[in-house]
PDB file of C-alpha atoms in Angstrom:
ATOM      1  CA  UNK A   1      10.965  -5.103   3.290  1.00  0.00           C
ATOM      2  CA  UNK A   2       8.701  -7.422   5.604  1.00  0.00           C
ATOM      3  CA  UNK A   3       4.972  -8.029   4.701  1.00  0.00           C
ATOM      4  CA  UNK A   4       3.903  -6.990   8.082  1.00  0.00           C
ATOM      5  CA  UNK A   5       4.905  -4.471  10.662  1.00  0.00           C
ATOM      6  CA  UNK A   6       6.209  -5.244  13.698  1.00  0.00           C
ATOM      7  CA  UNK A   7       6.384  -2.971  16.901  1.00  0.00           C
ATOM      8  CA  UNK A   8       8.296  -3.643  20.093  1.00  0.00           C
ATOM      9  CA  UNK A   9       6.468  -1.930  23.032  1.00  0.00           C
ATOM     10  CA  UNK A  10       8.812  -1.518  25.869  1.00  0.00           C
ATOM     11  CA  UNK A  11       7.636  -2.039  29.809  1.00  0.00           C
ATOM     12  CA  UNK A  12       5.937   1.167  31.010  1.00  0.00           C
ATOM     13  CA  UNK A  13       4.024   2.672  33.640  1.00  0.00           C
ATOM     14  CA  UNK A  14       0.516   4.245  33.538  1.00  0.00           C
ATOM     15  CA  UNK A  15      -1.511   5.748  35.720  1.00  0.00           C
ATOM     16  CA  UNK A  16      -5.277   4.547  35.977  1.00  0.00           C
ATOM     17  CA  UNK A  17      -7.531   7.859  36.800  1.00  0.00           C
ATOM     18  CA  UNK A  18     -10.288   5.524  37.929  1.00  0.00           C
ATOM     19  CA  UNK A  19      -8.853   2.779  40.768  1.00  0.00           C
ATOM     20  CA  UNK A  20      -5.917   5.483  41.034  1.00  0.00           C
ATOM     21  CA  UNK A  21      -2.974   3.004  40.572  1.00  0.00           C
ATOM     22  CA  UNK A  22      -0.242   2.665  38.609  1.00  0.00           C
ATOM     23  CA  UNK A  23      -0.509  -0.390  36.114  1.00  0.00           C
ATOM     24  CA  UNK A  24       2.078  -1.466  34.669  1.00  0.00           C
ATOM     25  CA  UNK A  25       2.143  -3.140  31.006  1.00  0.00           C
ATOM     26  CA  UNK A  26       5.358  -5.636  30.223  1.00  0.00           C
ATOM     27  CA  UNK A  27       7.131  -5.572  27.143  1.00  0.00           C
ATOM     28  CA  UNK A  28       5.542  -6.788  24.311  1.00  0.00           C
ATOM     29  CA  UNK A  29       5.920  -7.262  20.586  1.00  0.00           C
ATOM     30  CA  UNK A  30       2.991  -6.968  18.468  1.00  0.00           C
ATOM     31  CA  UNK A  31       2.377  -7.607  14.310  1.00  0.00           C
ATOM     32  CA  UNK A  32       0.025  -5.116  12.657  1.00  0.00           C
ATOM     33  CA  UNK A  33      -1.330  -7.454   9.660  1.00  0.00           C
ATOM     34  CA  UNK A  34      -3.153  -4.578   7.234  1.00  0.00           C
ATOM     35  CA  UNK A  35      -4.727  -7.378   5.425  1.00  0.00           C
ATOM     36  CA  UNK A  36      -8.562  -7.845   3.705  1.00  0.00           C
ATOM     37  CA  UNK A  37      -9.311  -9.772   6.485  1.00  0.00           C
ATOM     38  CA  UNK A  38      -8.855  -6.906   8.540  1.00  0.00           C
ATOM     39  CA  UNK A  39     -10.541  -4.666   5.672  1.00  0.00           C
ATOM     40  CA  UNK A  40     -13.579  -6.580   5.719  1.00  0.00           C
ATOM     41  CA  UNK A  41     -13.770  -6.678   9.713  1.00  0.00           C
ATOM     42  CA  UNK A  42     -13.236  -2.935  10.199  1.00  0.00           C
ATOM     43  CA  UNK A  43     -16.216  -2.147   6.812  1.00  0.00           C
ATOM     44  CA  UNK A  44     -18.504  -4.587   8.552  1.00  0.00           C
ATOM     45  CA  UNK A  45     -18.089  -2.567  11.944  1.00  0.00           C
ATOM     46  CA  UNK A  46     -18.199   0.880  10.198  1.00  0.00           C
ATOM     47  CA  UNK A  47     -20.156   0.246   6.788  1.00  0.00           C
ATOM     48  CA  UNK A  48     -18.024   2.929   4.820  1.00  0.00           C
ATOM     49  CA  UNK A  49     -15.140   2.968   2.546  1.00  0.00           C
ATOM     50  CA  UNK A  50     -11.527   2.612   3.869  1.00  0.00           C
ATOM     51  CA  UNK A  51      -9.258   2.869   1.262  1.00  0.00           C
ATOM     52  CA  UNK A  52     -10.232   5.817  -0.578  1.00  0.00           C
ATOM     53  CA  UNK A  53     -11.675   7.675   2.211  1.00  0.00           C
ATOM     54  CA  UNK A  54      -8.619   7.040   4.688  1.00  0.00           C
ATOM     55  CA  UNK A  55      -8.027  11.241   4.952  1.00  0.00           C
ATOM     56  CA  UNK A  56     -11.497  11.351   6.110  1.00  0.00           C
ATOM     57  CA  UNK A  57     -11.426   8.611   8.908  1.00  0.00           C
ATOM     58  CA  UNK A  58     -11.638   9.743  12.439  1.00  0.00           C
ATOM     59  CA  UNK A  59      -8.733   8.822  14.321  1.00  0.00           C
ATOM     60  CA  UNK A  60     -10.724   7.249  16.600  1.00  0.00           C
ATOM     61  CA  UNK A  61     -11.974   5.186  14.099  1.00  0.00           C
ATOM     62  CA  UNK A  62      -8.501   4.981  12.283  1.00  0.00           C
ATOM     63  CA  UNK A  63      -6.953   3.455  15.801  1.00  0.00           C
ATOM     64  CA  UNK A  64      -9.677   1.019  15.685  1.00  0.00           C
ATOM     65  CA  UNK A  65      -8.244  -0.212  12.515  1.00  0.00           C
ATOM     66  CA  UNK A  66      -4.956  -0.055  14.143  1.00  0.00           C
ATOM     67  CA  UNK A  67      -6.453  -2.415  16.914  1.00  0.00           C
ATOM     68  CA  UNK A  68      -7.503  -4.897  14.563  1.00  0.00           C
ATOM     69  CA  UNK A  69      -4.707  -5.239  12.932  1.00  0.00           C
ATOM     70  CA  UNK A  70      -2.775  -6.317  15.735  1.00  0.00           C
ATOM     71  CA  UNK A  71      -1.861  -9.899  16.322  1.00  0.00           C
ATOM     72  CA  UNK A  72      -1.727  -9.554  19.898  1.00  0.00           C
ATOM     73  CA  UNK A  73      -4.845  -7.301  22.371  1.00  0.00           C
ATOM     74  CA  UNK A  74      -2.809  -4.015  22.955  1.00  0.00           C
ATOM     75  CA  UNK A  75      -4.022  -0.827  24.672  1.00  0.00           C
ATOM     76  CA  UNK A  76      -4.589   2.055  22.489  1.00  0.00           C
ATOM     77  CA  UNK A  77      -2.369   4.567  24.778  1.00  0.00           C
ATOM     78  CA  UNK A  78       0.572   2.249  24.335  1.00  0.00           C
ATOM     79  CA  UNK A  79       0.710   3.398  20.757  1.00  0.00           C
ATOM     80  CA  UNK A  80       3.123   6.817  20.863  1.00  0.00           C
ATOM     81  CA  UNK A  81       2.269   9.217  17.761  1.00  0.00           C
ATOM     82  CA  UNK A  82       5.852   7.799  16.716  1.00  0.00           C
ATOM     83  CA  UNK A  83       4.028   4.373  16.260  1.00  0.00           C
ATOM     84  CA  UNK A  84       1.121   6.067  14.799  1.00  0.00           C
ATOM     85  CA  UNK A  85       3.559   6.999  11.844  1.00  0.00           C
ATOM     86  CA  UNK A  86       5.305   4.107  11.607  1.00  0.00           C
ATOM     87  CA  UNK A  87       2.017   2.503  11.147  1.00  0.00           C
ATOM     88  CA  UNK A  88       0.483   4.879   8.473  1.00  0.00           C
ATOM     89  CA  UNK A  89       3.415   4.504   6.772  1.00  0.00           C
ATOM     90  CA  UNK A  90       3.075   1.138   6.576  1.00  0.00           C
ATOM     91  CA  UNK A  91      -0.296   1.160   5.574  1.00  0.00           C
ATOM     92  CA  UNK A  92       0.676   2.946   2.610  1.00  0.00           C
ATOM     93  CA  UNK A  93       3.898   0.802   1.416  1.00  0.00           C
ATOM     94  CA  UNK A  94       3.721  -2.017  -1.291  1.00  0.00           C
ATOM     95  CA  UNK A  95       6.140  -4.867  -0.210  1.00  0.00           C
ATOM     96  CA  UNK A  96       6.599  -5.555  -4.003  1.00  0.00           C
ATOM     97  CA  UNK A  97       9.076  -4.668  -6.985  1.00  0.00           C
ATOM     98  CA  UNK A  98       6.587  -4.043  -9.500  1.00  0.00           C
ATOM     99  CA  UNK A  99       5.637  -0.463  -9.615  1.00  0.00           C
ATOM    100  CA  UNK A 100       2.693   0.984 -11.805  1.00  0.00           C
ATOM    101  CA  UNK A 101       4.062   3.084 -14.378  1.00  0.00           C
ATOM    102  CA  UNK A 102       2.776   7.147 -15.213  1.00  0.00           C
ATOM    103  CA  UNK A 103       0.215   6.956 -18.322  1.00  0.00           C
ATOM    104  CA  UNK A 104       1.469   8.238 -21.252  1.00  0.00           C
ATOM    105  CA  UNK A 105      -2.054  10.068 -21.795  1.00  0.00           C
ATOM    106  CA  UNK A 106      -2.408  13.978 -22.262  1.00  0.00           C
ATOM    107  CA  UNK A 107      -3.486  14.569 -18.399  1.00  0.00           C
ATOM    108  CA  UNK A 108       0.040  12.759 -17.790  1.00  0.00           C
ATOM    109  CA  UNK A 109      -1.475  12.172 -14.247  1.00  0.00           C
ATOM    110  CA  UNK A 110      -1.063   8.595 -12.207  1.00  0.00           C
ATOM    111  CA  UNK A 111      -3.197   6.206 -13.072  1.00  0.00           C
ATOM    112  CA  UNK A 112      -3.700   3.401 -10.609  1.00  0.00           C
ATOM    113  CA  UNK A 113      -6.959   1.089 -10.733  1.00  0.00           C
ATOM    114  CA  UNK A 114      -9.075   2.095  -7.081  1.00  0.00           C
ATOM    115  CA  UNK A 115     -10.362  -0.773  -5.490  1.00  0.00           C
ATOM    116  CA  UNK A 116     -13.213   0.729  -3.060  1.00  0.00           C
ATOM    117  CA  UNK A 117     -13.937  -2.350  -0.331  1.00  0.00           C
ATOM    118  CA  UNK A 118     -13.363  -5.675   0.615  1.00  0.00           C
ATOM    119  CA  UNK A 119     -16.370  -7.323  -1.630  1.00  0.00           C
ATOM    120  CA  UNK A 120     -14.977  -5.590  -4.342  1.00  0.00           C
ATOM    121  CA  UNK A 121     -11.582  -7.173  -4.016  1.00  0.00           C
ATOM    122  CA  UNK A 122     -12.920 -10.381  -2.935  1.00  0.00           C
ATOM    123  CA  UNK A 123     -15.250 -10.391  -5.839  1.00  0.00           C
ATOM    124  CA  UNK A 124     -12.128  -9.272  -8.099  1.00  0.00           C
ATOM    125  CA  UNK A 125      -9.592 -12.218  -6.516  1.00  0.00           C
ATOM    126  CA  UNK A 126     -12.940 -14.694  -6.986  1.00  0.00           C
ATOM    127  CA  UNK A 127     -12.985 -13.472 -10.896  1.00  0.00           C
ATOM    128  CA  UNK A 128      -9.077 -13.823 -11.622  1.00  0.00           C
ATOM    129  CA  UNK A 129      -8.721 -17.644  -9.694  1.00  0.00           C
ATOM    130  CA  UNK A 130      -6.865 -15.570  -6.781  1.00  0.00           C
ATOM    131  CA  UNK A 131      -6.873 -18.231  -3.705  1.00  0.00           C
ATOM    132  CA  UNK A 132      -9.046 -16.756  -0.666  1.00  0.00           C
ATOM    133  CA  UNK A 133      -5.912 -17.537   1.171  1.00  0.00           C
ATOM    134  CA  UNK A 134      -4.319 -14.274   0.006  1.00  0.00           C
ATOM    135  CA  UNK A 135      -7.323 -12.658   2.105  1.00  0.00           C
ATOM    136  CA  UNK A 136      -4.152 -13.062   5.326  1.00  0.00           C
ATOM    137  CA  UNK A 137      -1.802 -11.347   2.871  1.00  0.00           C
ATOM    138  CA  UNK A 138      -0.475  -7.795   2.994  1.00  0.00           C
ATOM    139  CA  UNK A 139      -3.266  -6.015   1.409  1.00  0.00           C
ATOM    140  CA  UNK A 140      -1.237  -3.610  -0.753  1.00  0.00           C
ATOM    141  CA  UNK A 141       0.513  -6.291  -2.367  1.00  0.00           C
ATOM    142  CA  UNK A 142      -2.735  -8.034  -2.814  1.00  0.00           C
ATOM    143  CA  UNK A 143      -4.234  -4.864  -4.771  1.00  0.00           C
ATOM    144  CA  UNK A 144      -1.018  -4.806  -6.612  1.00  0.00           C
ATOM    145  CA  UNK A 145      -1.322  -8.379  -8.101  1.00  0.00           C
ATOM    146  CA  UNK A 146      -4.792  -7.688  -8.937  1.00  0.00           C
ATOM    147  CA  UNK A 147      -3.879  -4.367 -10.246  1.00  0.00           C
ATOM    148  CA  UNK A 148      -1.401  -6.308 -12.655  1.00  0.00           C
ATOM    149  CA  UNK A 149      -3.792  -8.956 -13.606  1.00  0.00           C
ATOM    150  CA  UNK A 150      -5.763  -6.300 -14.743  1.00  0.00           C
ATOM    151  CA  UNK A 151      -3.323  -4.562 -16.920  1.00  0.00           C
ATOM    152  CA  UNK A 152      -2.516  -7.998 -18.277  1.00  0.00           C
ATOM    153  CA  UNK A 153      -5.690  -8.417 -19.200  1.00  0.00           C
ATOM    154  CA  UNK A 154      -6.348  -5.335 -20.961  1.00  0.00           C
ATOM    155  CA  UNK A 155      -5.920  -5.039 -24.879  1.00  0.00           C
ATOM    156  CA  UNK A 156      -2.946  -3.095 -25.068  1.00  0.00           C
ATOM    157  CA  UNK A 157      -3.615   0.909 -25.731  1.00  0.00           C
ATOM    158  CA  UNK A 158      -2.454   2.387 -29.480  1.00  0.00           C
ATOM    159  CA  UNK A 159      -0.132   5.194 -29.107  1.00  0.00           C
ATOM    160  CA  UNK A 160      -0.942   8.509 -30.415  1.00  0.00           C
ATOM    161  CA  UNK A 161       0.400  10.444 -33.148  1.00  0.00           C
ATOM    162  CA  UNK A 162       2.502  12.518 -30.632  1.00  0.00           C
ATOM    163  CA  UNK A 163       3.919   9.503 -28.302  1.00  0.00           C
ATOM    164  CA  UNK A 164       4.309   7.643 -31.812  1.00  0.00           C
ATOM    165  CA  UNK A 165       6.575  10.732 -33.289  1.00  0.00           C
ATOM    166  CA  UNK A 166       8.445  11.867 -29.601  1.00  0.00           C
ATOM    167  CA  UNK A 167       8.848   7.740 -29.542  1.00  0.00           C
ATOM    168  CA  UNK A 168      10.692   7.985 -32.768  1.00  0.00           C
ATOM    169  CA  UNK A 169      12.495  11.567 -32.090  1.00  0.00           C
ATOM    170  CA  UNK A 170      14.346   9.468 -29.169  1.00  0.00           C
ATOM    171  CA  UNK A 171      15.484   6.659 -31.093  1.00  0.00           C
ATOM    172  CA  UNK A 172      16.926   9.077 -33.976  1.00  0.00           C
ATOM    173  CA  UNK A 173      18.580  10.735 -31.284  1.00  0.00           C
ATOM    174  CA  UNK A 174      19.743   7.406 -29.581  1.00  0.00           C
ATOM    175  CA  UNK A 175      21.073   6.400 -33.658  1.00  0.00           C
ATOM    176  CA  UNK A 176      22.886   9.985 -33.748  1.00  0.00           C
ATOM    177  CA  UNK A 177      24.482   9.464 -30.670  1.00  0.00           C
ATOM    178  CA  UNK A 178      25.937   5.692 -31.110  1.00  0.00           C
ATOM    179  CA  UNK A 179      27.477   6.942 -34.480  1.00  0.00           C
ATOM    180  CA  UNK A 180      28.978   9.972 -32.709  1.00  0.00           C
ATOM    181  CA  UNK A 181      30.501   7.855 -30.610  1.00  0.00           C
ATOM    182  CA  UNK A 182      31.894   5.340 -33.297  1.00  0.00           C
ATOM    183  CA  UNK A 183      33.375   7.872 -35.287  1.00  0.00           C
ATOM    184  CA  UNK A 184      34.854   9.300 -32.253  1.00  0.00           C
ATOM    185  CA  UNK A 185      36.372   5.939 -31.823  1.00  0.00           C
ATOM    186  CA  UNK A 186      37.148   5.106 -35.587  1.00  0.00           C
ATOM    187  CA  UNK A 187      39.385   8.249 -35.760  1.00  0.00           C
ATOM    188  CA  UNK A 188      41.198   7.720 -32.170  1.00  0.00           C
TER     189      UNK A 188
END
């Protein structure tokens, strides 16, 4: 899994409605970086939320993002709604093995710490002696280390009565089992 996405645009034809010409763009292969840098850029432009409020982003708005994540000036039409997926998809992947496990808590819902904008994270990365270098990063796996520093820091949570008891039910079953199979085994 790559950090960023890259997109090879073939050569293609379009017709300009204005001079009434064909133009015609050459192949080209363009990085979309979804990084804080980028974050930061597209909040300043905007002055709203991105990350929890992607759903309610304009497209228009949303392909702005797009733009600015490119390494390399690209015309919005070149971007099929293939490439639009590819691209949301992306935006929404963690290049990282860790994975943030389901809380054990009654709701038994996901829990995973929201980070709202940029000076949030910033401020969060300036706390826990992140280097501002990881500002050119993939952004998801920047929220994920900070996400884990987090947890890390955390005092760890005491188990309920229930989790304590079901924690216990599964080892007694795990015992039962391994002496199931030993007797199985003795008498072979």
């Amino acid at each position: 899994m790559e950090e960023f996405l890259t997109i090879k645009f073939s050569e293609s034809e379009m017709w300009d409605d204005v001079n009434s010409i064909f133009y015609t763009y050459p192949e080209i292969e363009v990085t979309f970086k979804y990084t804080l840098k980028v974050l930061d850029k597209w909040e300043m432009k905007y002055e709203k939320r991105f990350l929890d409020d992607i759903e309610k982003i304009p497209k228009e708005e949303l392909l702005d993002f797009i733009l600015m994540m490119a390494d390399k000036p690209i015309d919005v039409f070149r971007i099929s709604e293939s490439d639009f997926r590819a691209i949301r998809e992306y935006l929404v992947r963690t290049p990282s093995a860790t994975k943030i496990p389901k809380s054990k808590s009654n709701d038994g819902g996901y829990h995973r710490k929201k980070i709202f904008t940029s000076e949030i994270i910033y401020a969060m990365m300036a706390l826990n002696h992140i280097p501002f270098e990881w500002e050119n990063r993939n952004l998801n796996k920047l929220i994920m280390l900070l996400n884990c520093v987090g947890s890390l820091q955390e005092p760890p949570k005491k188990m309920t009565r229930a989790e304590a008891m079901e924690e216990h039910r599964e080892q007694v079953l795990r015992n039962r089992r391994i002496m199931e199979e030993r007797r199985k085994q003795m008498n072979e």
